[in-house]
CSV table of C-alpha atoms in Angstrom, one decimal:
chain,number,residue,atom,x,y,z
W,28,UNK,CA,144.5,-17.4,72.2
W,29,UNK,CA,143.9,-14.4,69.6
W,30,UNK,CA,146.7,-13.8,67.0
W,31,UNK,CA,149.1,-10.7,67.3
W,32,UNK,CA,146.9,-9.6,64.0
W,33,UNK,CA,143.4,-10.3,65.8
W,34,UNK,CA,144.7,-8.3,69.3
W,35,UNK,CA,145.9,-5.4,66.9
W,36,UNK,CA,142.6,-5.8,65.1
W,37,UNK,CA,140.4,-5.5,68.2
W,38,UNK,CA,142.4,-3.0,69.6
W,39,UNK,CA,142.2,-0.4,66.8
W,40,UNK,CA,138.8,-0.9,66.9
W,41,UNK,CA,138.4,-0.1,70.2
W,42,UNK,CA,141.2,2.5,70.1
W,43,UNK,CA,139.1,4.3,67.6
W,44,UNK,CA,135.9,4.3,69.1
W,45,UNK,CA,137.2,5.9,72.4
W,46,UNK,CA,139.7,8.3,70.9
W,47,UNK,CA,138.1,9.1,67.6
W,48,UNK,CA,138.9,8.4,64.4
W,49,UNK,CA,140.5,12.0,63.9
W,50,UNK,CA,143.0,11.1,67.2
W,51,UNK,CA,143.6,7.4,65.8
W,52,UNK,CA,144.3,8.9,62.0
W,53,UNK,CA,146.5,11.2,63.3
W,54,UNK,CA,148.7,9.1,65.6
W,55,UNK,CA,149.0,6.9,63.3
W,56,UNK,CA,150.0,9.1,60.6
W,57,UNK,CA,152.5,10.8,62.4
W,58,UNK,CA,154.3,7.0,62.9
W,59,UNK,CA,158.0,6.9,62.6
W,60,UNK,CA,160.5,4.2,62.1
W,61,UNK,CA,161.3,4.9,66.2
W,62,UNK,CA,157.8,5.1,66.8
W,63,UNK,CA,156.1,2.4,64.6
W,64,UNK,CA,156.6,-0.5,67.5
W,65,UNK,CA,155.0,1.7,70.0
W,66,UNK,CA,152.3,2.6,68.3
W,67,UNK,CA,151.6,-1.4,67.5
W,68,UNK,CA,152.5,-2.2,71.4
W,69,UNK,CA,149.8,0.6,72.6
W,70,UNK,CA,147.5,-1.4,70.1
W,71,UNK,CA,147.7,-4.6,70.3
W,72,UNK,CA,148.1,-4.1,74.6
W,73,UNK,CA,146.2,-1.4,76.0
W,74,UNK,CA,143.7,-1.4,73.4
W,75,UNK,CA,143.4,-4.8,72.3
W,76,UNK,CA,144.3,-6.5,75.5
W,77,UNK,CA,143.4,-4.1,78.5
W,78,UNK,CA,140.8,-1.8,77.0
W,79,UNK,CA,139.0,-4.9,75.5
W,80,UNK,CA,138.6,-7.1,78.5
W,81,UNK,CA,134.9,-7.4,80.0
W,82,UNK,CA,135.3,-7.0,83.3
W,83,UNK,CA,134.7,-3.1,83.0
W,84,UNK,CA,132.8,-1.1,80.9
W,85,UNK,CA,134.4,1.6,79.1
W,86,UNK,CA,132.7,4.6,82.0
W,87,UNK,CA,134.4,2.6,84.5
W,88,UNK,CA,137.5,2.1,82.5
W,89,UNK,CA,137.5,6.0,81.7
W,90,UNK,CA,137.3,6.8,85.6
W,91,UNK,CA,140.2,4.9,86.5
W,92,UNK,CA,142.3,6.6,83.9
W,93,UNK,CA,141.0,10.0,84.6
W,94,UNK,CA,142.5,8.9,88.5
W,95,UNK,CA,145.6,7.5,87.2
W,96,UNK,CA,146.5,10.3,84.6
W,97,UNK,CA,145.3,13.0,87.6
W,98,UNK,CA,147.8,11.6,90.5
W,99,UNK,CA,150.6,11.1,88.0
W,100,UNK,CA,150.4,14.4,86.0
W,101,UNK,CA,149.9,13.2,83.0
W,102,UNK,CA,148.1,16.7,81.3
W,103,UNK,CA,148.5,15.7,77.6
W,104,UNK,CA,146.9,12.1,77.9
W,105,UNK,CA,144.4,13.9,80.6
W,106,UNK,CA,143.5,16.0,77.5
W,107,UNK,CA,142.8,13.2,75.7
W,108,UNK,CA,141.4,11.2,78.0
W,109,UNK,CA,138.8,13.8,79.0
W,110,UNK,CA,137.7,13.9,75.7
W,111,UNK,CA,137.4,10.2,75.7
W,112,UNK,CA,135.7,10.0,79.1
W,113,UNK,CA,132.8,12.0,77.6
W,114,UNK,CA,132.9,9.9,74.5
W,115,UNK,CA,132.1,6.7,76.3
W,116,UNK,CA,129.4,8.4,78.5
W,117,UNK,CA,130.8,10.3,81.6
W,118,UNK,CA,129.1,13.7,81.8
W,119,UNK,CA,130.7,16.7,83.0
W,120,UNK,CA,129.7,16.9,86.2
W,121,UNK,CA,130.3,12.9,86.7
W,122,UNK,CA,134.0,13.7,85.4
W,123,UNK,CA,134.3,17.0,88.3
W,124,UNK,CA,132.9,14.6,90.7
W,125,UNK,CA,136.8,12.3,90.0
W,126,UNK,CA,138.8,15.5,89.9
W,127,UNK,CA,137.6,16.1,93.5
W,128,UNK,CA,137.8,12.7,94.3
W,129,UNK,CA,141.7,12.6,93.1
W,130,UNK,CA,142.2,16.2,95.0
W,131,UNK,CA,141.7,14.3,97.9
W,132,UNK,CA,144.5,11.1,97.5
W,133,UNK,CA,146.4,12.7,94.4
W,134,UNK,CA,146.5,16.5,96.4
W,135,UNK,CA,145.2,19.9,95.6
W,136,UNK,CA,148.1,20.9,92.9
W,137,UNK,CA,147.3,17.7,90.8
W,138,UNK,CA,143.4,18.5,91.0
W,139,UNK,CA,144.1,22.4,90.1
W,140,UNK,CA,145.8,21.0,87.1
W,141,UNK,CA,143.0,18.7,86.2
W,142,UNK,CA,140.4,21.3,86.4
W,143,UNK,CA,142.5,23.7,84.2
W,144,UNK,CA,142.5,20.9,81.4
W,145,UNK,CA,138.9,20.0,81.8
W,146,UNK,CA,137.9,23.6,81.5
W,147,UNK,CA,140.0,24.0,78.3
W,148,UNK,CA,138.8,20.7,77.1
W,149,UNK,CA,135.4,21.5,77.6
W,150,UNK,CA,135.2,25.0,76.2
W,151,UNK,CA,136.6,23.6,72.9
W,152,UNK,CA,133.8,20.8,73.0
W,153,UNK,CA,130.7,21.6,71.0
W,154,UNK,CA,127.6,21.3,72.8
W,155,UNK,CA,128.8,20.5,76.0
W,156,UNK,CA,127.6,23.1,78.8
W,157,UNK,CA,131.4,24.1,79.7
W,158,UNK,CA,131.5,25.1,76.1
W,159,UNK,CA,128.3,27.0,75.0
């Protein structure tokens, strides 16, 4: 069994290589007292434990929580997690392809949503076709 230290470890490395350095630097700067066991707990769990397991690769893992985030309404991680889709390898029209998947079980309101973010996130991406 890893150590709480080696899960934290792992997890910050993978943490940062999905959500950029910039993200990481700046969640981790804006740590509080009340927020300081969070931000280890997101760490050492979702990043080190969930994110780190090999049954998925990070595409697949990114899909999942672009459908998760979608059918729960989850904008500001969607935000994010858009930007990290394309980070581990999704392409644009892959990522419309699960927004119109999720219209269909999360319901047209949550996919209108989605495709607001996505076109915001996009435009502000340089090089991306959505924001040429």
């Amino acid at each position: 069994m890893p150590t709480d230290q080696e899960r934290h470890d792992q997890g910050m490395t993978v943490r940062r290589a999905v959500l950029s350095d910039a993200h990481v630097d700046r969640s981790i700067a804006a740590t509080t007292d009340l927020t300081a066991d969070w931000q280890d707990f997101i760490t050492r769990v979702a990043w080190g434990d969930v994110w780190s397991r090999p049954g998925l690769d990070r595409r697949s893992r990114s899909i999942a929580v672009l459908s998760s985030l979608i059918a729960h309404g989850h904008h500001e991680e969607l935000a994010m997690h858009l930007r990290a889709a394309l980070r581990n390898g999704l392409t644009i029209d892959e990522i419309r392809e699960v927004i119109l998947q999720s219209a269909i079980y999360s319901g047209v309101p949550a996919a209108n949503s989605a495709f607001r973010i996505a076109s915001e996130v996009f435009a502000a991406e340089p090089g991306s076709a959505a924001g040429d």
